[in-house]
XYZ file of C-alpha atoms in Angstrom:
669
model
C 0.053 -0.023 -0.089
C 1.060 3.481 -0.422
C 4.450 2.705 -1.844
C 7.238 5.014 -2.857
C 7.263 4.488 -6.231
C 9.671 5.657 -8.970
C 13.203 6.077 -9.238
C 13.968 7.343 -6.083
C 11.401 9.661 -4.410
C 13.109 9.234 -1.237
C 16.766 9.187 -2.905
C 16.001 12.395 -4.622
C 17.221 14.373 -1.667
C 21.055 13.207 -2.064
C 21.084 12.235 -5.833
C 18.357 14.519 -7.538
C 17.754 12.720 -10.744
C 17.275 14.477 -13.871
C 16.262 14.369 -17.700
C 18.618 13.659 -19.694
C 17.947 14.446 -23.784
C 20.994 13.247 -25.513
C 20.889 10.372 -27.497
C 23.705 7.905 -25.866
C 26.029 6.769 -28.989
C 26.095 2.915 -26.989
C 22.137 2.038 -26.165
C 23.276 -0.764 -23.444
C 26.432 -1.382 -21.232
C 27.992 -5.021 -21.327
C 29.027 -6.880 -18.186
C 32.562 -7.117 -17.168
C 32.639 -7.450 -13.441
C 29.322 -5.989 -11.725
C 28.163 -3.010 -12.831
C 24.865 -1.424 -11.797
C 24.185 0.566 -14.930
C 22.884 -0.908 -18.019
C 21.617 1.768 -20.277
C 20.337 5.171 -20.678
C 17.495 6.545 -22.961
C 15.422 9.781 -23.148
C 14.530 10.354 -19.373
C 15.129 6.716 -18.247
C 18.138 4.988 -16.858
C 18.108 1.244 -16.430
C 20.056 -0.196 -13.622
C 20.863 -3.916 -12.015
C 20.490 -5.015 -8.609
C 22.489 -7.702 -6.588
C 20.729 -10.035 -4.342
C 22.449 -10.323 -0.883
C 21.509 -13.270 1.417
C 21.063 -15.423 -1.600
C 23.700 -17.623 -0.878
C 22.771 -18.308 2.635
C 19.042 -19.805 1.697
C 19.016 -23.319 1.553
C 18.030 -25.375 -1.423
C 14.320 -25.162 -0.740
C 14.432 -21.787 0.183
C 16.074 -21.083 -3.020
C 13.122 -23.236 -5.052
C 10.613 -21.114 -3.103
C 12.050 -17.373 -4.520
C 12.478 -19.155 -7.605
C 8.635 -20.114 -7.946
C 7.509 -17.368 -6.679
C 9.350 -15.141 -9.625
C 8.053 -17.717 -11.923
C 4.458 -17.145 -10.692
C 5.173 -13.149 -11.007
C 6.472 -12.964 -14.325
C 3.602 -15.232 -15.543
C 1.531 -12.558 -14.910
C 3.647 -9.855 -16.796
C 0.901 -9.347 -19.445
C -1.585 -8.392 -17.242
C -0.198 -4.999 -16.196
C 0.337 -4.002 -20.128
C -2.954 -4.831 -20.823
C -4.230 -3.199 -17.659
C -2.241 -0.087 -18.664
C -4.182 0.635 -21.873
C -5.929 -1.788 -24.385
C -4.075 -1.699 -27.353
C -0.474 -2.394 -25.476
C 0.031 -5.881 -26.058
C -1.138 -5.738 -29.740
C 1.736 -2.589 -30.107
C 4.315 -4.374 -27.975
C 3.915 -7.563 -30.043
C 4.093 -5.425 -33.599
C 6.902 -3.226 -32.283
C 9.156 -6.100 -30.907
C 8.731 -7.727 -34.241
C 10.053 -4.920 -36.073
C 13.021 -4.408 -34.088
C 13.888 -8.218 -34.259
C 13.259 -8.386 -38.140
C 15.207 -4.982 -39.279
C 17.840 -5.590 -41.248
C 18.446 -1.827 -42.358
C 21.120 0.874 -41.359
C 21.090 0.672 -37.582
C 22.846 3.978 -37.380
C 19.827 5.870 -39.136
C 18.612 8.311 -37.001
C 14.913 7.394 -37.690
C 15.869 3.798 -36.466
C 17.968 5.549 -33.441
C 14.228 7.116 -32.692
C 12.478 3.481 -33.156
C 14.680 2.005 -30.563
C 14.647 4.660 -28.082
C 10.662 4.679 -28.431
C 10.435 0.907 -27.712
C 13.035 1.142 -24.847
C 10.727 3.795 -23.273
C 7.528 1.463 -24.240
C 9.183 -1.387 -22.250
C 10.229 0.790 -19.657
C 6.579 1.884 -18.801
C 4.738 -1.355 -19.704
C 3.194 0.386 -22.340
C 2.658 3.617 -24.329
C 2.298 6.171 -21.771
C 4.411 7.395 -19.627
C 4.743 5.514 -16.190
C 5.068 8.804 -14.290
C 3.791 11.681 -16.087
C 0.757 9.469 -17.355
C 1.066 11.399 -20.833
C 1.363 9.435 -23.913
C 4.977 9.042 -25.422
C 5.014 10.456 -28.608
C 7.575 8.594 -31.149
C 10.579 10.465 -32.546
C 9.652 9.715 -36.194
C 6.852 10.169 -37.974
C 3.778 7.698 -39.476
C 5.666 7.291 -42.776
C 8.599 6.205 -41.467
C 6.458 3.811 -39.764
C 4.689 2.586 -42.400
C 7.633 1.671 -44.090
C 9.515 -0.104 -41.387
C 6.011 -2.404 -41.485
C 6.391 -2.803 -45.075
C 10.323 -3.697 -45.160
C 9.895 -6.165 -41.975
C 6.439 -7.758 -42.959
C 4.999 -6.712 -39.965
C 1.172 -6.097 -39.658
C -0.712 -4.093 -37.059
C -4.200 -2.854 -37.259
C -3.849 1.038 -38.637
C -6.454 1.944 -35.637
C -4.052 0.553 -33.235
C -0.542 2.244 -34.333
C -1.909 5.223 -35.214
C -2.706 6.128 -31.537
C 1.048 6.315 -31.238
C 0.717 9.171 -33.256
C -2.560 11.036 -32.416
C -4.184 12.923 -29.524
C -6.395 9.752 -28.741
C -5.988 8.023 -25.163
C -3.616 11.101 -24.558
C -3.380 10.466 -20.679
C -3.204 7.072 -19.112
C -4.686 8.242 -15.746
C -6.370 12.140 -15.837
C -7.545 13.514 -12.689
C -7.817 17.151 -13.937
C -10.568 19.202 -11.983
C -13.693 19.395 -14.033
C -13.370 15.880 -16.077
C -15.013 12.724 -16.377
C -12.008 11.088 -15.140
C -13.217 7.435 -16.274
C -14.053 8.683 -19.735
C -10.847 10.806 -19.977
C -8.114 8.045 -18.443
C -6.876 5.684 -21.390
C -6.157 2.966 -18.513
C -7.944 -0.252 -19.565
C -9.795 -0.574 -16.468
C -13.308 0.722 -17.618
C -15.035 0.127 -20.876
C -14.634 3.106 -23.362
C -18.181 4.205 -22.912
C -18.467 3.810 -18.955
C -18.462 7.207 -17.284
C -17.272 8.260 -13.953
C -20.640 8.923 -12.451
C -22.019 5.516 -13.553
C -18.814 3.618 -12.107
C -18.716 5.418 -8.767
C -22.650 4.378 -8.557
C -21.994 1.123 -9.575
C -19.503 0.319 -6.778
C -21.540 2.356 -3.965
C -24.654 0.454 -4.946
C -22.843 -3.111 -3.746
C -23.686 -4.344 -0.005
C -20.722 -5.167 2.190
C -20.671 -5.809 5.249
C -19.665 -2.243 7.107
C -17.129 -4.349 9.878
C -15.466 -6.223 7.116
C -15.942 -4.531 3.923
C -14.200 -6.349 0.808
C -12.347 -3.993 -1.968
C -15.009 -4.071 -4.202
C -13.949 -3.977 -7.730
C -10.525 -4.570 -7.342
C -9.914 -7.491 -9.359
C -12.229 -7.160 -12.173
C -12.992 -5.050 -15.518
C -16.588 -2.965 -15.679
C -17.699 -2.776 -18.788
C -21.148 -2.423 -20.609
C -22.656 -5.301 -22.546
C -26.227 -4.659 -24.266
C -26.347 -1.481 -22.069
C -25.811 -2.924 -18.636
C -22.851 -2.775 -16.557
C -20.829 -5.764 -16.137
C -17.717 -7.038 -14.153
C -15.519 -9.074 -15.894
C -13.372 -10.758 -13.126
C -9.448 -11.513 -13.335
C -9.421 -15.393 -12.573
C -8.816 -18.600 -13.814
C -11.630 -18.942 -16.730
C -12.118 -15.287 -16.758
C -10.100 -12.401 -17.713
C -6.549 -12.857 -17.955
C -7.306 -16.505 -17.679
C -3.637 -17.978 -19.613
C -1.994 -15.934 -17.809
C -3.091 -16.544 -14.118
C -3.414 -20.661 -15.086
C 0.464 -19.894 -14.976
C 0.961 -17.916 -12.193
C -1.385 -20.907 -10.270
C 0.857 -23.414 -11.940
C 3.665 -21.984 -10.044
C 2.181 -20.942 -6.956
C 1.157 -25.070 -6.466
C 4.932 -25.646 -7.073
C 6.024 -22.652 -4.256
C 3.257 -24.280 -1.961
C 5.277 -27.513 -1.722
C 8.339 -25.980 -0.778
C 7.075 -23.092 1.861
C 9.312 -22.757 5.092
C 6.288 -22.629 6.985
C 2.694 -23.767 7.790
C 1.359 -20.474 7.603
C 3.052 -19.574 4.366
C 1.890 -22.617 2.960
C -1.730 -21.605 3.732
C -1.354 -18.104 2.757
C -0.004 -19.318 -0.944
C -3.202 -21.897 -1.081
C -5.378 -19.138 -0.232
C -3.446 -16.972 -2.953
C -4.582 -19.833 -5.220
C -8.079 -20.409 -4.400
C -8.217 -16.557 -5.099
C -6.534 -16.591 -8.496
C -8.761 -19.454 -9.330
C -12.087 -18.040 -8.176
C -11.792 -14.094 -8.189
C -13.707 -14.045 -4.846
C -12.560 -11.054 -3.093
C -13.493 -12.947 0.523
C -10.719 -15.247 -0.007
C -7.990 -12.345 -0.888
C -9.246 -10.944 2.733
C -8.615 -13.906 4.188
C -5.450 -14.495 2.187
C -4.088 -10.856 3.237
C -5.241 -11.820 6.856
C -2.838 -14.908 6.930
C 0.191 -13.477 5.002
C 0.115 -10.383 6.969
C 0.744 -12.763 10.062
C 3.330 -15.163 8.305
C 6.262 -13.035 9.527
C 8.453 -16.169 10.010
C 11.094 -17.314 7.663
C 13.400 -15.632 5.440
C 11.394 -15.489 2.149
C 8.139 -13.265 1.691
C 6.243 -11.634 -1.285
C 3.832 -9.190 -2.470
C 1.744 -9.811 -5.201
C -1.887 -9.617 -6.609
C -4.205 -7.000 -7.678
C -2.554 -4.240 -5.168
C -2.240 -0.879 -5.569
C -5.198 1.738 -6.847
C -2.753 4.627 -8.322
C -3.912 3.773 -11.722
C -7.567 3.766 -11.432
C -8.936 7.726 -11.465
C -11.362 6.262 -8.868
C -9.081 4.084 -6.813
C -10.812 0.929 -7.135
C -8.877 -1.130 -9.650
C -5.689 -2.868 -8.567
C -2.721 -2.988 -10.599
C -0.977 -6.240 -11.125
C 2.332 -6.474 -9.491
C 5.003 -8.650 -7.726
C 7.922 -8.500 -5.784
C 9.874 -11.413 -4.158
C 12.136 -10.700 -1.029
C 14.921 -12.655 1.190
C 14.811 -10.761 4.390
C 17.603 -8.553 5.540
C 17.800 -9.755 8.986
C 20.315 -7.201 10.726
C 18.304 -4.297 9.041
C 14.923 -5.508 10.027
C 16.270 -5.977 13.924
C 16.824 -2.132 14.107
C 13.561 -0.992 12.704
C 11.870 -3.278 15.218
C 12.914 -0.718 17.672
C 10.729 1.904 15.567
C 7.783 -0.973 15.320
C 7.791 -1.542 18.768
C 7.161 1.770 19.841
C 3.969 2.914 17.106
C 1.842 3.689 19.983
C 4.365 6.126 21.510
C 4.297 7.844 18.151
C 0.654 7.655 17.674
C 0.082 8.885 21.656
C 2.267 12.088 21.200
C 1.502 13.028 17.524
C -0.279 16.222 16.985
C -3.500 14.965 15.746
C -7.087 15.301 17.092
C -7.614 12.905 20.230
C -10.548 11.539 18.671
C -8.665 10.839 15.659
C -5.898 8.850 17.345
C -6.065 5.132 17.724
C -6.089 3.424 20.968
C -4.298 0.716 20.066
C -1.925 0.605 16.692
C -2.175 -3.078 15.895
C 0.229 -5.248 14.477
C 2.349 -2.625 12.664
C 5.454 -4.973 11.102
C 8.541 -3.325 9.054
C 11.434 -5.248 7.635
C 14.485 -4.292 5.620
C 14.684 -7.245 2.538
C 16.402 -7.442 -0.338
C 14.451 -7.869 -3.309
C 14.988 -11.499 -5.538
C 12.573 -10.567 -8.340
C 9.808 -8.483 -9.373
C 7.019 -7.838 -12.098
C 4.136 -6.251 -13.150
C 3.355 -2.517 -11.611
C 6.999 -3.379 -9.763
C 8.755 -3.620 -12.703
C 11.299 -1.985 -14.280
C 9.510 1.228 -12.318
C 9.941 -0.385 -8.690
C 8.735 1.319 -5.237
C 11.423 1.647 -2.569
C 8.815 0.771 0.304
C 5.718 -1.057 1.031
C 3.031 -1.314 3.418
C 0.496 -3.671 2.670
C -2.442 -4.912 2.884
C -4.612 -1.959 2.195
C -7.630 -2.858 3.669
C -8.196 -1.172 6.312
C -10.240 -3.360 8.484
C -7.486 -5.869 8.208
C -4.691 -3.630 8.971
C -6.562 -2.101 11.914
C -7.659 -5.457 12.947
C -4.763 -8.077 12.003
C -2.011 -5.582 11.606
C -0.095 -5.043 8.431
C 3.564 -5.599 6.773
C 5.675 -2.864 6.174
C 9.398 -3.634 4.051
C 12.285 -1.530 2.938
C 13.482 -2.608 -0.234
C 16.980 -2.690 0.907
C 18.926 -3.842 -1.947
C 17.004 -1.511 -4.482
C 17.803 1.578 -2.527
C 21.440 0.641 -2.465
C 22.032 -0.012 -5.930
C 20.429 3.729 -6.391
C 23.034 5.020 -4.273
C 25.717 3.129 -6.058
C 24.923 3.805 -9.413
C 26.425 7.103 -10.658
C 27.165 10.470 -8.883
C 26.674 14.034 -9.994
C 26.424 17.821 -8.639
C 23.274 18.129 -8.546
C 23.480 18.563 -4.629
C 25.627 21.447 -5.046
C 23.602 23.007 -7.895
C 20.507 22.983 -5.840
C 21.150 23.121 -2.187
C 21.495 26.737 -0.537
C 24.792 26.682 1.273
C 27.716 24.617 2.216
C 26.314 23.636 5.403
C 23.297 22.066 3.702
C 25.414 20.683 1.420
C 27.201 19.251 4.370
C 24.480 17.945 6.292
C 22.856 16.282 3.422
C 26.023 14.476 2.765
C 26.886 12.680 6.176
C 23.254 12.522 7.500
C 21.053 12.628 4.283
C 20.753 8.725 3.586
C 20.177 7.897 7.472
C 17.302 10.365 7.086
C 15.857 9.028 3.900
C 15.888 5.635 5.326
C 14.326 6.658 8.746
C 11.718 9.051 6.616
C 10.872 5.996 4.486
C 10.168 3.710 8.120
C 8.257 6.296 9.836
C 6.288 6.977 6.525
C 5.201 2.903 6.333
C 5.241 2.322 9.828
C 3.407 4.551 11.991
C 2.211 7.490 9.198
C 0.091 4.744 6.997
C -0.900 3.391 10.449
C -1.841 6.112 12.317
C -4.990 7.640 12.579
C -8.839 6.293 12.330
C -11.939 7.488 10.519
C -15.016 9.189 12.223
C -17.390 6.504 12.843
C -19.841 6.373 9.894
C -17.896 8.077 7.649
C -17.247 5.979 4.513
C -13.527 4.976 3.339
C -11.141 7.983 2.084
C -11.785 6.088 -1.679
C -15.354 7.160 -1.475
C -15.141 10.279 0.373
C -11.972 12.034 -0.838
C -12.395 9.933 -4.397
C -9.586 11.131 -6.675
C -7.429 12.798 -4.062
C -7.018 9.865 -1.888
C -3.951 8.556 -2.984
C -2.114 12.020 -2.682
C -4.046 13.248 0.704
C -2.905 9.796 2.111
C 0.605 9.713 1.080
C 1.030 13.004 2.151
C -0.531 12.480 5.590
C 1.827 9.536 5.829
C 4.864 11.777 4.684
C 3.741 14.492 7.793
C 3.746 12.184 10.391
C 7.618 11.007 9.597
C 8.603 14.586 9.103
C 6.904 15.593 12.282
C 9.331 13.320 14.142
C 12.201 13.194 12.096
C 12.950 16.471 14.374
C 12.504 14.769 17.231
C 15.070 13.739 20.311
C 12.826 10.356 20.722
C 14.771 8.935 17.382
C 18.182 9.452 19.901
C 16.897 7.969 22.637
C 15.700 4.585 20.771
C 18.986 4.443 19.485
C 18.429 5.154 15.466
C 20.267 8.311 15.341
C 23.327 9.697 17.059
C 22.367 13.166 16.368
C 18.792 13.993 15.755
C 18.565 17.456 15.116
C 21.597 17.143 12.669
C 19.480 14.007 11.394
C 16.106 16.045 11.311
C 17.314 19.133 9.729
C 19.113 17.151 6.857
C 15.684 15.365 6.470
C 13.906 18.719 6.233
C 16.265 20.362 4.376
C 16.126 17.229 1.632
C 12.177 17.572 1.682
C 11.895 21.257 1.039
C 14.145 21.336 -1.628
C 12.725 18.545 -3.630
C 9.339 19.167 -2.766
C 9.717 22.817 -4.146
C 12.505 22.567 -6.739
C 14.194 19.751 -7.269
C 11.196 17.387 -8.131
C 10.344 19.907 -11.318
C 12.940 18.376 -13.107
C 10.864 15.667 -13.883
C 8.355 17.292 -15.659
C 8.377 18.934 -19.254
C 7.713 22.931 -18.972
C 4.009 23.821 -19.083
C 2.966 20.822 -17.615
C 0.618 20.339 -14.585
C 1.765 17.740 -11.483
C 0.041 14.639 -12.376
C 1.578 12.015 -10.039
C 0.182 11.587 -6.709
C 3.720 11.216 -4.846
C 4.765 14.413 -6.500
C 1.320 16.289 -5.971
C 1.797 15.480 -2.223
C 5.267 16.641 -1.936
C 4.751 19.909 -3.460
C 1.343 20.709 -1.548
C 2.809 19.501 1.862
C 6.066 21.956 1.229
C 4.140 24.753 -0.093
C 1.500 24.950 2.344
C 4.382 24.997 4.933
C 6.157 27.654 3.063
C 3.041 29.963 2.663
C 1.714 29.736 6.310
C 5.647 30.173 7.745
C 6.072 33.488 5.547
C 4.590 35.708 8.371
C 7.409 34.143 10.576
C 10.046 33.793 8.001
C 10.194 29.933 8.370
C 11.377 29.410 5.007
C 13.094 31.786 2.843
C 12.863 32.024 -0.977
C 16.344 33.312 -1.887
C 17.667 34.818 -5.148
C 21.690 34.154 -5.027
C 23.739 34.554 -8.232
C 20.117 34.364 -10.363
C 19.014 31.029 -8.798
C 15.970 30.613 -6.527
C 16.395 28.729 -3.386
C 14.478 28.021 -0.362
C 15.946 28.068 2.848
C 14.879 27.251 6.106
C 15.556 29.630 9.300
C 13.440 27.937 11.764
C 13.416 24.262 11.825
C 11.407 24.051 15.118
C 8.558 26.636 13.776
C 8.865 24.389 10.367
C 7.996 20.996 12.635
C 5.338 23.057 14.292
C 4.072 23.755 10.941
C 4.268 20.297 9.776
C 2.481 19.088 12.701
C -0.464 21.304 11.960
C -0.839 20.324 8.528
C -0.657 16.450 9.892
C -3.689 17.008 12.400
C -5.603 19.042 9.400
C -4.808 16.144 6.781
C -5.703 13.732 9.170
C -8.907 15.782 9.831
C -9.766 15.498 6.127
C -9.060 11.801 5.838
C -11.066 11.087 9.458
C -14.159 13.260 8.233
C -14.279 12.680 5.076
C -14.183 16.096 4.176
C -13.840 16.079 0.381
C -13.771 19.768 -0.355
C -10.819 20.642 2.009
C -8.778 17.619 0.180
C -9.990 19.307 -2.832
C -8.691 22.808 -1.951
C -5.434 21.654 -0.481
C -4.294 19.557 -3.574
C -5.747 21.954 -6.157
C -4.290 25.292 -4.520
C -0.659 23.791 -3.541
C 0.070 20.511 -5.624
C -0.975 20.970 -8.870
C -0.199 23.996 -10.774
C 3.768 24.920 -11.084
C 5.513 28.322 -10.737
C 6.480 28.697 -14.999
C 9.304 30.788 -14.142
C 10.860 28.802 -11.668
C 10.564 25.650 -13.620
C 12.438 27.103 -16.430
C 14.943 28.169 -14.420
C 15.578 24.989 -12.621
C 15.028 22.867 -15.995
C 18.083 25.175 -17.450
C 20.159 24.931 -14.125
C 19.673 21.069 -14.563
C 20.211 20.742 -18.140
C 24.371 20.323 -17.215
C 23.578 17.131 -15.792
C 23.223 13.903 -17.233
C 21.764 11.211 -14.865
C 18.044 10.299 -16.166
C 15.085 11.525 -14.635
C 13.689 8.426 -13.864
C 15.571 5.020 -13.103
C 14.396 1.160 -12.758
C 15.562 -2.202 -13.339
C 16.123 -5.429 -14.815
C 15.870 -8.636 -12.640
C 18.556 -11.123 -12.265
C 18.068 -14.110 -13.680
C 17.489 -17.369 -11.560
C 17.992 -20.180 -13.363
C 18.033 -23.867 -12.231
C 20.289 -26.795 -12.710
C 18.766 -29.840 -12.757
C 19.422 -33.716 -12.579
C 17.031 -35.709 -14.461
C 13.695 -33.905 -12.996
C 15.274 -32.337 -9.782
C 16.404 -28.649 -9.259
C 19.905 -29.477 -7.298
C 21.050 -25.980 -7.397
C 20.683 -22.183 -9.204
C 22.756 -19.862 -11.153
C 22.067 -16.305 -10.940
C 23.143 -14.272 -13.953
C 22.734 -10.340 -14.816
C 20.943 -9.509 -18.061
C 23.337 -7.910 -20.333
C 21.154 -5.876 -21.842
C 17.716 -4.322 -20.916
C 16.550 -5.514 -24.581
C 17.642 -8.995 -24.191
C 15.230 -9.111 -20.695
C 12.493 -7.549 -22.301
C 12.496 -9.434 -25.558
C 12.918 -12.989 -23.179
C 10.250 -12.314 -21.146
C 8.017 -11.356 -23.963
C 8.678 -14.893 -25.111
C 8.556 -16.582 -22.456
C 5.674 -14.837 -20.378
C 3.728 -13.816 -23.289
C 0.726 -15.673 -22.020
C -1.817 -13.332 -23.296
C -0.855 -12.758 -27.049
């Protein structure tokens, strides 16, 4: 739930990620000794990650990891189809052209075709994974027609033309005043289903008010003969061929589970995929959330609702994990004190939980990802999403340690020096920034998402806050973490050596990112669309405005460049607390108008003069704006029908892995 996803949301304070418009002379970097960097194209960088702890697993545990990763990859096509109805056909055609082309590989248009295909692979479709805008090719229609003719590839004209026309311009469009279901290209709803119809349909479903299922999570809502009908994702239903393969590998995983609880959870997951029954999904989530023993864990299913403009439909994803026991022990200190954080928070008393149940936080190392978690990955995850399960049975929070490590180990730049105000800010970031980032992630996931309660009789935030639900929730969790990052309790718990310097670095980095550096992710003239970016901007802009009278944060022009310099960290903490209190009130009371005002007034629009300046300052740097990963390839070594061991190899190129995935896991073609 509510995970931090993209190139590097938390890491952006230490290594700002920027746009690289220059076409690299070499698309791929071959592997010699281990290298994190694979390739760069457009605004994207692709990295590798290692799997610490693999050698410490016994053969049974390694088999479990392998079977779970195979199950995850077997559902890869699902996210492509969920993202847009033409994605699979376009991918097949583009890949056929790529592998059949015999022309001049140095031709400028061919280079643009390669870049476009790489972008489509990275985004799991033709819409940008982050901005949600349809990505326009750097070649024209006539050139594409010639490519199809030269390679004997046939794609329906009404399908390939969407690459060039204005149809389905945004995957998710939450612009105020629009019918956001009709305006969004994402394939969760039939093309003639309206927002009003979809909301009314799901509101009419009777659920147990104490244990409500997540209605609509695993289905497509369409019209048949003028009547709304749900097509469930299940064996024998929508996406059935892929789900049958997922079930096959999960059955193998169940046979090598480490514990009885793991085996039970996998069994319930199989039943859910077989039936599409959301009650079974809740049964699975309860058992999974309590299954905390063992070295191997996983996240899988139709999980996050960010890609649904009205936040009902879950995008398919899988993350397979190996526990990092050392870091997890350190984070248990935070988990065990979750009630203290709740009790001492600035929330209204009626919005505080009397008992924060079952908060679990672990640092893990990723062994494989698929679906909406790949190539662009989260760095922290908190699940399950169903609020009543979290409140009654608890949740799991994890930080993806080797992913964070890979981000930090790949490349470097002078962006910190460019965008930080002075030498003191730079020095604090270098010494304390990495720890501050990790703690903010932990506080965000463990105490932030677990805190607070909705008033009795108020519907879920998905129903009350509507399209603002996700950004309000992410901002609420961010604010909880920010409030406590400047608290001596962290030093008392042994989590930091100097709470004030750690908190100072955290505040500097958050404001710097929220008001300046994250603008490098947008093209000039764009509004902020992505929920995490919106929440960082509305949090930062709100505290800046409210602190103007006391000069809490000063906007400074130095050598013609704009900076935001924090003058009073204690007052800033107070402002973070006030905004946290208000954001929790909005959530608890279901105050749609206040949520809309907060996001629209502070989180959407961009100062165009500042944006132009930031892009100009950033143009000197070559690190891509967004980064993601190829997966290590886990391959079994067989003796007869028995697996005796495994090898792990790093893919040499991004294209090699993408083409192999399409061939091996293309179950919906």
